[in-house]
Amino acid sequence: MTDVQGRTAFITGGANGIGLGIARAMAKAGANVALADLDAAALDAAKAELATTTGVETFVLDVRDRDGFARAADAVEARLGPVSLLFNNAGVAGGAPVAQMGYAMWDWGIGINLGGVINGVETFVPRMVARGAGGHVVNTASGAGLVATDSGVLYTTAKFAVVGMAEALQRELQGAGIGVSVLCPGPVATNIVKRTHSLRPAREQPLSAEQTRAVEARLDATTAWLQQGVPSDRVGEMVLDAVRANRLFIHTDRIVADLLEARHQALLAAFAALD
């Protein structure tokens, strides 16, 4: 069990959505919080809110920027103390059909959704191990990191990797007293789809006017679907509970449960070919 009170948490994507929900839960539980995000205005608003509860520092950070990560780590540890709670939460949604995607979009999606997690781990975990004071790492994946859904090849590829990374990290870090969890949410009431759509690189093959209208309609429908999901503050509470209990998997709903069971049955059934 990890007691978060008095510890320092570093949360990427911490000014919006799930990241802000995690920050609120950690602050209420007595942790200092450092928030990293690309949205400077949202960081200012989050700091104003949370500073009434706990110590807060904010950093404008692209999680693909390794030097920026190192600078933020040095700064937060000088101001708030050693980071022993790490939340690699920043992520982007969507992608494009493979035939229209191109390398730029692959690099963008993998760079943020997987590379950002790698950069967070590489920046903070060696420090945590060297201090010998334990801690906890939470990586945000998705239900789409457990079983393929309609989330697209790019997103699914990155999130499957994040799940596997968390499982391997748990095995490696348990001897150091560092817990590991992987958050695999279903729909959460955030604006991630529209927020990240404006940031992504252009498709390799430009869309026609009709295709553009279809994409915009899908964005609207997906955003509306997400708004019916679990509130981000509730997800933050789930994450806090998992850290305290040192649970590996964190689910927010049962939406992929049947699909996951079918996948596992298919995997096991494939061994019959060896008989």
PDB file of C-alpha atoms in Angstrom:
ATOM      1  CA  MET A   1       0.000   0.000   0.000  1.00  0.00           C
ATOM      2  CA  THR A   2       1.225   3.498  -0.880  1.00  0.00           C
ATOM      3  CA  ASP A   3       0.170   6.353   1.389  1.00  0.00           C
ATOM      4  CA  VAL A   4       0.026   9.413  -0.854  1.00  0.00           C
ATOM      5  CA  GLN A   5      -0.130  12.000   1.914  1.00  0.00           C
ATOM      6  CA  GLY A   6       2.931  14.232   1.930  1.00  0.00           C
ATOM      7  CA  ARG A   7       4.269  12.773  -1.325  1.00  0.00           C
ATOM      8  CA  THR A   8       4.715  14.648  -4.584  1.00  0.00           C
ATOM      9  CA  ALA A   9       2.789  13.602  -7.694  1.00  0.00           C
ATOM     10  CA  PHE A  10       3.756  14.450 -11.273  1.00  0.00           C
ATOM     11  CA  ILE A  11       0.800  14.243 -13.663  1.00  0.00           C
ATOM     12  CA  THR A  12       1.072  14.654 -17.432  1.00  0.00           C
ATOM     13  CA  GLY A  13      -2.022  15.870 -19.219  1.00  0.00           C
ATOM     14  CA  GLY A  14      -2.827  17.232 -15.780  1.00  0.00           C
ATOM     15  CA  ALA A  15      -4.776  20.358 -16.682  1.00  0.00           C
ATOM     16  CA  ASN A  16      -7.733  18.663 -18.363  1.00  0.00           C
ATOM     17  CA  GLY A  17      -9.930  15.586 -18.227  1.00  0.00           C
ATOM     18  CA  ILE A  18      -8.673  12.497 -16.455  1.00  0.00           C
ATOM     19  CA  GLY A  19      -5.404  14.168 -15.506  1.00  0.00           C
ATOM     20  CA  LEU A  20      -7.194  16.957 -13.680  1.00  0.00           C
ATOM     21  CA  GLY A  21      -9.448  14.395 -12.007  1.00  0.00           C
ATOM     22  CA  ILE A  22      -6.364  12.573 -10.747  1.00  0.00           C
ATOM     23  CA  ALA A  23      -4.839  15.850  -9.569  1.00  0.00           C
ATOM     24  CA  ARG A  24      -7.954  16.724  -7.587  1.00  0.00           C
ATOM     25  CA  ALA A  25      -8.036  13.303  -5.939  1.00  0.00           C
ATOM     26  CA  MET A  26      -4.345  13.446  -5.037  1.00  0.00           C
ATOM     27  CA  ALA A  27      -4.613  16.975  -3.669  1.00  0.00           C
ATOM     28  CA  LYS A  28      -7.573  16.049  -1.466  1.00  0.00           C
ATOM     29  CA  ALA A  29      -5.598  13.075  -0.170  1.00  0.00           C
ATOM     30  CA  GLY A  30      -2.716  15.304   0.899  1.00  0.00           C
ATOM     31  CA  ALA A  31      -0.230  14.980  -1.961  1.00  0.00           C
ATOM     32  CA  ASN A  32       1.573  17.897  -3.570  1.00  0.00           C
ATOM     33  CA  VAL A  33       0.871  17.996  -7.295  1.00  0.00           C
ATOM     34  CA  ALA A  34       2.891  19.009 -10.336  1.00  0.00           C
ATOM     35  CA  LEU A  35       0.836  19.334 -13.503  1.00  0.00           C
ATOM     36  CA  ALA A  36       2.306  19.127 -16.997  1.00  0.00           C
ATOM     37  CA  ASP A  37       0.230  19.993 -20.057  1.00  0.00           C
ATOM     38  CA  LEU A  38       0.386  21.843 -23.364  1.00  0.00           C
ATOM     39  CA  ASP A  39      -2.613  23.998 -22.435  1.00  0.00           C
ATOM     40  CA  ALA A  40      -1.148  26.963 -20.552  1.00  0.00           C
ATOM     41  CA  ALA A  41      -4.514  28.577 -19.820  1.00  0.00           C
ATOM     42  CA  ALA A  42      -5.901  25.351 -18.383  1.00  0.00           C
ATOM     43  CA  LEU A  43      -2.759  24.953 -16.277  1.00  0.00           C
ATOM     44  CA  ASP A  44      -3.296  28.415 -14.799  1.00  0.00           C
ATOM     45  CA  ALA A  45      -6.916  27.598 -13.965  1.00  0.00           C
ATOM     46  CA  ALA A  46      -5.985  24.255 -12.404  1.00  0.00           C
ATOM     47  CA  LYS A  47      -3.255  25.838 -10.299  1.00  0.00           C
ATOM     48  CA  ALA A  48      -5.624  28.526  -9.029  1.00  0.00           C
ATOM     49  CA  GLU A  49      -8.106  25.830  -8.031  1.00  0.00           C
ATOM     50  CA  LEU A  50      -5.736  23.338  -6.420  1.00  0.00           C
ATOM     51  CA  ALA A  51      -3.453  25.813  -4.665  1.00  0.00           C
ATOM     52  CA  THR A  52      -6.167  26.321  -2.060  1.00  0.00           C
ATOM     53  CA  THR A  53      -5.727  22.664  -1.067  1.00  0.00           C
ATOM     54  CA  THR A  54      -2.071  21.728  -1.541  1.00  0.00           C
ATOM     55  CA  GLY A  55       1.286  22.690  -3.039  1.00  0.00           C
ATOM     56  CA  VAL A  56       1.067  23.024  -6.824  1.00  0.00           C
ATOM     57  CA  GLU A  57       3.534  23.586  -9.649  1.00  0.00           C
ATOM     58  CA  THR A  58       2.704  23.666 -13.353  1.00  0.00           C
ATOM     59  CA  PHE A  59       4.762  23.093 -16.491  1.00  0.00           C
ATOM     60  CA  VAL A  60       3.976  23.614 -20.148  1.00  0.00           C
ATOM     61  CA  LEU A  61       5.348  20.367 -21.532  1.00  0.00           C
ATOM     62  CA  ASP A  62       5.142  18.316 -24.698  1.00  0.00           C
ATOM     63  CA  VAL A  63       5.671  14.770 -23.415  1.00  0.00           C
ATOM     64  CA  ARG A  64       7.773  13.984 -26.494  1.00  0.00           C
ATOM     65  CA  ASP A  65      10.357  16.516 -25.259  1.00  0.00           C
ATOM     66  CA  ARG A  66      12.888  14.575 -23.181  1.00  0.00           C
ATOM     67  CA  ASP A  67      14.953  17.615 -22.272  1.00  0.00           C
ATOM     68  CA  GLY A  68      11.780  19.395 -21.211  1.00  0.00           C
ATOM     69  CA  PHE A  69      10.877  16.434 -19.024  1.00  0.00           C
ATOM     70  CA  ALA A  70      14.278  16.583 -17.319  1.00  0.00           C
ATOM     71  CA  ARG A  71      13.981  20.316 -16.685  1.00  0.00           C
ATOM     72  CA  ALA A  72      10.495  19.881 -15.235  1.00  0.00           C
ATOM     73  CA  ALA A  73      11.679  17.037 -13.005  1.00  0.00           C
ATOM     74  CA  ASP A  74      14.528  19.106 -11.588  1.00  0.00           C
ATOM     75  CA  ALA A  75      12.256  22.083 -11.018  1.00  0.00           C
ATOM     76  CA  VAL A  76       9.412  20.248  -9.311  1.00  0.00           C
ATOM     77  CA  GLU A  77      11.739  18.313  -7.020  1.00  0.00           C
ATOM     78  CA  ALA A  78      13.470  21.529  -6.006  1.00  0.00           C
ATOM     79  CA  ARG A  79      10.141  23.201  -5.195  1.00  0.00           C
ATOM     80  CA  LEU A  80       7.874  20.405  -3.929  1.00  0.00           C
ATOM     81  CA  GLY A  81      10.225  17.570  -3.027  1.00  0.00           C
ATOM     82  CA  PRO A  82      11.036  14.197  -4.606  1.00  0.00           C
ATOM     83  CA  VAL A  83       8.461  12.842  -7.053  1.00  0.00           C
ATOM     84  CA  SER A  84       7.343   9.393  -5.913  1.00  0.00           C
ATOM     85  CA  LEU A  85       3.906   9.337  -7.557  1.00  0.00           C
ATOM     86  CA  LEU A  86       4.085   9.371 -11.354  1.00  0.00           C
ATOM     87  CA  PHE A  87       1.014   9.569 -13.579  1.00  0.00           C
ATOM     88  CA  ASN A  88       1.838   9.176 -17.269  1.00  0.00           C
ATOM     89  CA  ASN A  89      -1.575  10.288 -18.416  1.00  0.00           C
ATOM     90  CA  ALA A  90      -1.145  12.619 -21.418  1.00  0.00           C
ATOM     91  CA  GLY A  91      -2.620  11.198 -24.584  1.00  0.00           C
ATOM     92  CA  VAL A  92      -4.350  11.935 -27.858  1.00  0.00           C
ATOM     93  CA  ALA A  93      -7.287  10.263 -29.538  1.00  0.00           C
ATOM     94  CA  GLY A  94      -7.967   9.067 -33.035  1.00  0.00           C
ATOM     95  CA  GLY A  95      -5.844   8.693 -36.108  1.00  0.00           C
ATOM     96  CA  ALA A  96      -6.965   7.765 -39.608  1.00  0.00           C
ATOM     97  CA  PRO A  97      -7.472   4.658 -41.751  1.00  0.00           C
ATOM     98  CA  VAL A  98      -4.083   3.077 -42.453  1.00  0.00           C
ATOM     99  CA  ALA A  99      -4.328   3.855 -46.169  1.00  0.00           C
ATOM    100  CA  GLN A 100      -4.662   7.571 -45.363  1.00  0.00           C
ATOM    101  CA  MET A 101      -2.440   7.903 -42.306  1.00  0.00           C
ATOM    102  CA  GLY A 102       1.190   8.328 -43.336  1.00  0.00           C
ATOM    103  CA  TYR A 103       4.327   8.291 -41.182  1.00  0.00           C
ATOM    104  CA  ALA A 104       3.784  11.759 -39.706  1.00  0.00           C
ATOM    105  CA  MET A 105       0.563  10.700 -38.016  1.00  0.00           C
ATOM    106  CA  TRP A 106       2.094   7.426 -36.813  1.00  0.00           C
ATOM    107  CA  ASP A 107       5.003   9.339 -35.281  1.00  0.00           C
ATOM    108  CA  TRP A 108       2.625  11.821 -33.653  1.00  0.00           C
ATOM    109  CA  GLY A 109       0.304   9.242 -32.096  1.00  0.00           C
ATOM    110  CA  ILE A 110       2.985   6.776 -30.999  1.00  0.00           C
ATOM    111  CA  GLY A 111       5.227   9.619 -29.840  1.00  0.00           C
ATOM    112  CA  ILE A 112       2.613  10.954 -27.437  1.00  0.00           C
ATOM    113  CA  ASN A 113       0.613   7.893 -26.373  1.00  0.00           C
ATOM    114  CA  LEU A 114       3.592   5.556 -25.971  1.00  0.00           C
ATOM    115  CA  GLY A 115       6.716   7.718 -26.185  1.00  0.00           C
ATOM    116  CA  GLY A 116       5.340  10.101 -23.571  1.00  0.00           C
ATOM    117  CA  VAL A 117       4.902   7.204 -21.151  1.00  0.00           C
ATOM    118  CA  ILE A 118       8.425   5.967 -21.853  1.00  0.00           C
ATOM    119  CA  ASN A 119       9.829   9.457 -21.289  1.00  0.00           C
ATOM    120  CA  GLY A 120       8.001   9.824 -17.985  1.00  0.00           C
ATOM    121  CA  VAL A 121       9.251   6.466 -16.753  1.00  0.00           C
ATOM    122  CA  GLU A 122      12.822   7.104 -17.869  1.00  0.00           C
ATOM    123  CA  THR A 123      12.830  10.561 -16.289  1.00  0.00           C
ATOM    124  CA  PHE A 124      11.424   9.695 -12.872  1.00  0.00           C
ATOM    125  CA  VAL A 125      11.693   5.973 -12.113  1.00  0.00           C
ATOM    126  CA  PRO A 126      15.520   5.830 -11.855  1.00  0.00           C
ATOM    127  CA  ARG A 127      15.307   8.655  -9.298  1.00  0.00           C
ATOM    128  CA  MET A 128      12.619   6.790  -7.371  1.00  0.00           C
ATOM    129  CA  VAL A 129      14.648   3.574  -7.334  1.00  0.00           C
ATOM    130  CA  ALA A 130      17.822   5.375  -6.226  1.00  0.00           C
ATOM    131  CA  ARG A 131      16.037   7.040  -3.295  1.00  0.00           C
ATOM    132  CA  GLY A 132      14.667   3.743  -2.029  1.00  0.00           C
ATOM    133  CA  ALA A 133      11.534   5.358  -0.616  1.00  0.00           C
ATOM    134  CA  GLY A 134       9.024   3.451  -2.751  1.00  0.00           C
ATOM    135  CA  GLY A 135       6.247   5.063  -4.696  1.00  0.00           C
ATOM    136  CA  HIS A 136       3.802   4.301  -7.481  1.00  0.00           C
ATOM    137  CA  VAL A 137       3.563   4.662 -11.257  1.00  0.00           C
ATOM    138  CA  VAL A 138       0.248   4.843 -13.113  1.00  0.00           C
ATOM    139  CA  ASN A 139       0.217   4.686 -16.906  1.00  0.00           C
ATOM    140  CA  THR A 140      -2.980   5.629 -18.721  1.00  0.00           C
ATOM    141  CA  ALA A 141      -3.871   3.149 -21.461  1.00  0.00           C
ATOM    142  CA  SER A 142      -7.445   2.353 -22.527  1.00  0.00           C
ATOM    143  CA  GLY A 143      -9.943  -0.443 -22.823  1.00  0.00           C
ATOM    144  CA  ALA A 144      -8.637  -0.393 -26.402  1.00  0.00           C
ATOM    145  CA  GLY A 145      -5.283  -1.476 -24.975  1.00  0.00           C
ATOM    146  CA  LEU A 146      -6.814  -4.768 -23.855  1.00  0.00           C
ATOM    147  CA  VAL A 147      -8.860  -5.731 -26.896  1.00  0.00           C
ATOM    148  CA  ALA A 148      -9.225  -4.236 -30.373  1.00  0.00           C
ATOM    149  CA  THR A 149     -12.326  -2.078 -30.744  1.00  0.00           C
ATOM    150  CA  ASP A 150     -13.274   0.625 -33.234  1.00  0.00           C
ATOM    151  CA  SER A 151     -10.673   3.009 -31.802  1.00  0.00           C
ATOM    152  CA  GLY A 152      -8.384   2.653 -34.805  1.00  0.00           C
ATOM    153  CA  VAL A 153      -5.077   0.942 -35.512  1.00  0.00           C
ATOM    154  CA  LEU A 154      -2.848   3.810 -34.341  1.00  0.00           C
ATOM    155  CA  TYR A 155      -4.536   4.323 -30.961  1.00  0.00           C
ATOM    156  CA  THR A 156      -4.902   0.590 -30.310  1.00  0.00           C
ATOM    157  CA  THR A 157      -1.258  -0.111 -31.142  1.00  0.00           C
ATOM    158  CA  ALA A 158       0.018   2.480 -28.665  1.00  0.00           C
ATOM    159  CA  LYS A 159      -2.377   1.518 -25.885  1.00  0.00           C
ATOM    160  CA  PHE A 160      -1.619  -2.222 -26.155  1.00  0.00           C
ATOM    161  CA  ALA A 161       2.047  -1.313 -25.724  1.00  0.00           C
ATOM    162  CA  VAL A 162       1.287   0.787 -22.635  1.00  0.00           C
ATOM    163  CA  VAL A 163      -0.534  -2.157 -21.034  1.00  0.00           C
ATOM    164  CA  GLY A 164       2.349  -4.539 -21.724  1.00  0.00           C
ATOM    165  CA  MET A 165       4.840  -2.007 -20.416  1.00  0.00           C
ATOM    166  CA  ALA A 166       2.916  -1.676 -17.150  1.00  0.00           C
ATOM    167  CA  GLU A 167       2.773  -5.433 -16.658  1.00  0.00           C
ATOM    168  CA  ALA A 168       6.526  -5.715 -17.190  1.00  0.00           C
ATOM    169  CA  LEU A 169       7.256  -2.706 -14.971  1.00  0.00           C
ATOM    170  CA  GLN A 170       5.245  -4.201 -12.149  1.00  0.00           C
ATOM    171  CA  ARG A 171       7.393  -7.336 -12.213  1.00  0.00           C
ATOM    172  CA  GLU A 172      10.623  -5.342 -12.325  1.00  0.00           C
ATOM    173  CA  LEU A 173       9.837  -2.653  -9.740  1.00  0.00           C
ATOM    174  CA  GLN A 174       8.104  -4.644  -7.013  1.00  0.00           C
ATOM    175  CA  GLY A 175      11.457  -5.389  -5.382  1.00  0.00           C
ATOM    176  CA  ALA A 176      12.079  -1.651  -5.105  1.00  0.00           C
ATOM    177  CA  GLY A 177       8.783  -1.090  -3.339  1.00  0.00           C
ATOM    178  CA  ILE A 178       7.354   0.799  -6.312  1.00  0.00           C
ATOM    179  CA  GLY A 179       3.837  -0.160  -7.325  1.00  0.00           C
ATOM    180  CA  VAL A 180       2.557   0.006 -10.889  1.00  0.00           C
ATOM    181  CA  SER A 181      -0.963   0.410 -12.230  1.00  0.00           C
ATOM    182  CA  VAL A 182      -2.391   0.759 -15.708  1.00  0.00           C
ATOM    183  CA  LEU A 183      -5.592   2.723 -16.209  1.00  0.00           C
ATOM    184  CA  CYS A 184      -7.812   1.187 -18.907  1.00  0.00           C
ATOM    185  CA  PRO A 185     -10.814   3.508 -19.118  1.00  0.00           C
ATOM    186  CA  GLY A 186     -13.879   3.183 -21.255  1.00  0.00           C
ATOM    187  CA  PRO A 187     -15.796   6.366 -22.076  1.00  0.00           C
ATOM    188  CA  VAL A 188     -14.953   9.255 -19.767  1.00  0.00           C
ATOM    189  CA  ALA A 189     -16.701  12.620 -19.905  1.00  0.00           C
ATOM    190  CA  THR A 190     -13.889  14.679 -21.442  1.00  0.00           C
ATOM    191  CA  ASN A 191     -13.304  16.698 -24.619  1.00  0.00           C
ATOM    192  CA  ILE A 192     -10.231  14.712 -25.658  1.00  0.00           C
ATOM    193  CA  VAL A 193     -11.491  13.943 -29.167  1.00  0.00           C
ATOM    194  CA  LYS A 194     -12.048  17.507 -30.325  1.00  0.00           C
ATOM    195  CA  ARG A 195      -9.123  18.868 -28.301  1.00  0.00           C
ATOM    196  CA  THR A 196      -6.615  16.557 -29.952  1.00  0.00           C
ATOM    197  CA  HIS A 197      -8.155  16.603 -33.419  1.00  0.00           C
ATOM    198  CA  SER A 198      -6.960  20.175 -33.848  1.00  0.00           C
ATOM    199  CA  LEU A 199      -3.403  19.213 -32.875  1.00  0.00           C
ATOM    200  CA  ARG A 200      -2.779  16.203 -35.064  1.00  0.00           C
ATOM    201  CA  PRO A 201      -0.839  16.315 -38.342  1.00  0.00           C
ATOM    202  CA  ALA A 202      -2.639  16.204 -41.666  1.00  0.00           C
ATOM    203  CA  ARG A 203      -3.516  12.898 -43.271  1.00  0.00           C
ATOM    204  CA  GLU A 204      -1.235  11.589 -45.986  1.00  0.00           C
ATOM    205  CA  GLN A 205      -4.180  11.642 -48.408  1.00  0.00           C
ATOM    206  CA  PRO A 206      -6.367  14.790 -48.162  1.00  0.00           C
ATOM    207  CA  LEU A 207     -10.091  14.310 -47.650  1.00  0.00           C
ATOM    208  CA  SER A 208     -12.848  15.340 -49.982  1.00  0.00           C
ATOM    209  CA  ALA A 209     -15.540  17.729 -48.752  1.00  0.00           C
ATOM    210  CA  GLU A 210     -17.890  14.786 -48.231  1.00  0.00           C
ATOM    211  CA  GLN A 211     -15.267  12.849 -46.280  1.00  0.00           C
ATOM    212  CA  THR A 212     -14.534  15.913 -44.154  1.00  0.00           C
ATOM    213  CA  ARG A 213     -18.201  16.226 -43.258  1.00  0.00           C
ATOM    214  CA  ALA A 214     -18.287  12.545 -42.325  1.00  0.00           C
ATOM    215  CA  VAL A 215     -15.236  12.939 -40.071  1.00  0.00           C
ATOM    216  CA  GLU A 216     -16.757  15.965 -38.353  1.00  0.00           C
ATOM    217  CA  ALA A 217     -20.005  14.081 -37.765  1.00  0.00           C
ATOM    218  CA  ARG A 218     -18.091  11.194 -36.257  1.00  0.00           C
ATOM    219  CA  LEU A 219     -16.179  13.565 -33.973  1.00  0.00           C
ATOM    220  CA  ASP A 220     -19.456  15.050 -32.765  1.00  0.00           C
ATOM    221  CA  ALA A 221     -20.951  11.608 -32.178  1.00  0.00           C
ATOM    222  CA  THR A 222     -17.879  10.342 -30.333  1.00  0.00           C
ATOM    223  CA  THR A 223     -17.747  13.437 -28.134  1.00  0.00           C
ATOM    224  CA  ALA A 224     -21.431  13.030 -27.271  1.00  0.00           C
ATOM    225  CA  TRP A 225     -20.823   9.358 -26.422  1.00  0.00           C
ATOM    226  CA  LEU A 226     -17.902  10.256 -24.170  1.00  0.00           C
ATOM    227  CA  GLN A 227     -19.976  12.840 -22.326  1.00  0.00           C
ATOM    228  CA  GLN A 228     -22.243  10.022 -21.175  1.00  0.00           C
ATOM    229  CA  GLY A 229     -19.277   8.223 -19.619  1.00  0.00           C
ATOM    230  CA  VAL A 230     -17.771   8.272 -16.146  1.00  0.00           C
ATOM    231  CA  PRO A 231     -16.968  11.759 -14.793  1.00  0.00           C
ATOM    232  CA  SER A 232     -13.245  12.475 -14.759  1.00  0.00           C
ATOM    233  CA  ASP A 233     -13.291  13.254 -11.033  1.00  0.00           C
ATOM    234  CA  ARG A 234     -14.706   9.783 -10.366  1.00  0.00           C
ATOM    235  CA  VAL A 235     -11.880   8.288 -12.424  1.00  0.00           C
ATOM    236  CA  GLY A 236      -9.425  10.224 -10.265  1.00  0.00           C
ATOM    237  CA  GLU A 237     -10.929   8.632  -7.171  1.00  0.00           C
ATOM    238  CA  MET A 238     -10.647   5.176  -8.764  1.00  0.00           C
ATOM    239  CA  VAL A 239      -6.987   5.826  -9.490  1.00  0.00           C
ATOM    240  CA  LEU A 240      -6.341   6.954  -5.916  1.00  0.00           C
ATOM    241  CA  ASP A 241      -7.996   3.773  -4.589  1.00  0.00           C
ATOM    242  CA  ALA A 242      -5.847   1.619  -6.894  1.00  0.00           C
ATOM    243  CA  VAL A 243      -2.634   3.342  -5.803  1.00  0.00           C
ATOM    244  CA  ARG A 244      -3.503   2.836  -2.158  1.00  0.00           C
ATOM    245  CA  ALA A 245      -4.339  -0.846  -2.784  1.00  0.00           C
ATOM    246  CA  ASN A 246      -1.443  -1.405  -5.228  1.00  0.00           C
ATOM    247  CA  ARG A 247      -3.744  -2.826  -7.929  1.00  0.00           C
ATOM    248  CA  LEU A 248      -2.315  -3.398 -11.391  1.00  0.00           C
ATOM    249  CA  PHE A 249      -5.437  -2.924 -13.514  1.00  0.00           C
ATOM    250  CA  ILE A 250      -7.851  -0.018 -13.165  1.00  0.00           C
ATOM    251  CA  HIS A 251     -11.146  -0.272 -15.061  1.00  0.00           C
ATOM    252  CA  THR A 252     -13.799   2.434 -15.146  1.00  0.00           C
ATOM    253  CA  ASP A 253     -16.641   0.277 -16.499  1.00  0.00           C
ATOM    254  CA  ARG A 254     -17.403  -3.169 -17.965  1.00  0.00           C
ATOM    255  CA  ILE A 255     -17.792  -2.150 -21.607  1.00  0.00           C
ATOM    256  CA  VAL A 256     -14.944  -4.311 -22.962  1.00  0.00           C
ATOM    257  CA  ALA A 257     -15.436  -7.217 -20.531  1.00  0.00           C
ATOM    258  CA  ASP A 258     -17.246  -9.521 -22.985  1.00  0.00           C
ATOM    259  CA  LEU A 259     -14.874  -8.645 -25.826  1.00  0.00           C
ATOM    260  CA  LEU A 260     -11.898  -9.323 -23.568  1.00  0.00           C
ATOM    261  CA  GLU A 261     -13.271 -12.699 -22.516  1.00  0.00           C
ATOM    262  CA  ALA A 262     -13.788 -13.662 -26.165  1.00  0.00           C
ATOM    263  CA  ARG A 263     -10.237 -12.588 -27.001  1.00  0.00           C
ATOM    264  CA  HIS A 264      -8.763 -14.700 -24.235  1.00  0.00           C
ATOM    265  CA  GLN A 265     -10.825 -17.688 -25.280  1.00  0.00           C
ATOM    266  CA  ALA A 266      -9.574 -17.310 -28.849  1.00  0.00           C
ATOM    267  CA  LEU A 267      -5.968 -17.089 -27.649  1.00  0.00           C
ATOM    268  CA  LEU A 268      -6.280 -20.234 -25.570  1.00  0.00           C
ATOM    269  CA  ALA A 269      -8.171 -22.088 -28.294  1.00  0.00           C
ATOM    270  CA  ALA A 270      -5.309 -21.398 -30.723  1.00  0.00           C
ATOM    271  CA  PHE A 271      -3.096 -23.714 -28.665  1.00  0.00           C
ATOM    272  CA  ALA A 272      -5.206 -26.599 -29.967  1.00  0.00           C
ATOM    273  CA  ALA A 273      -3.253 -26.331 -33.236  1.00  0.00           C
ATOM    274  CA  LEU A 274      -0.220 -27.635 -31.323  1.00  0.00           C
ATOM    275  CA  ASP A 275      -1.974 -30.847 -30.228  1.00  0.00           C
TER     276      ASP A 275
END
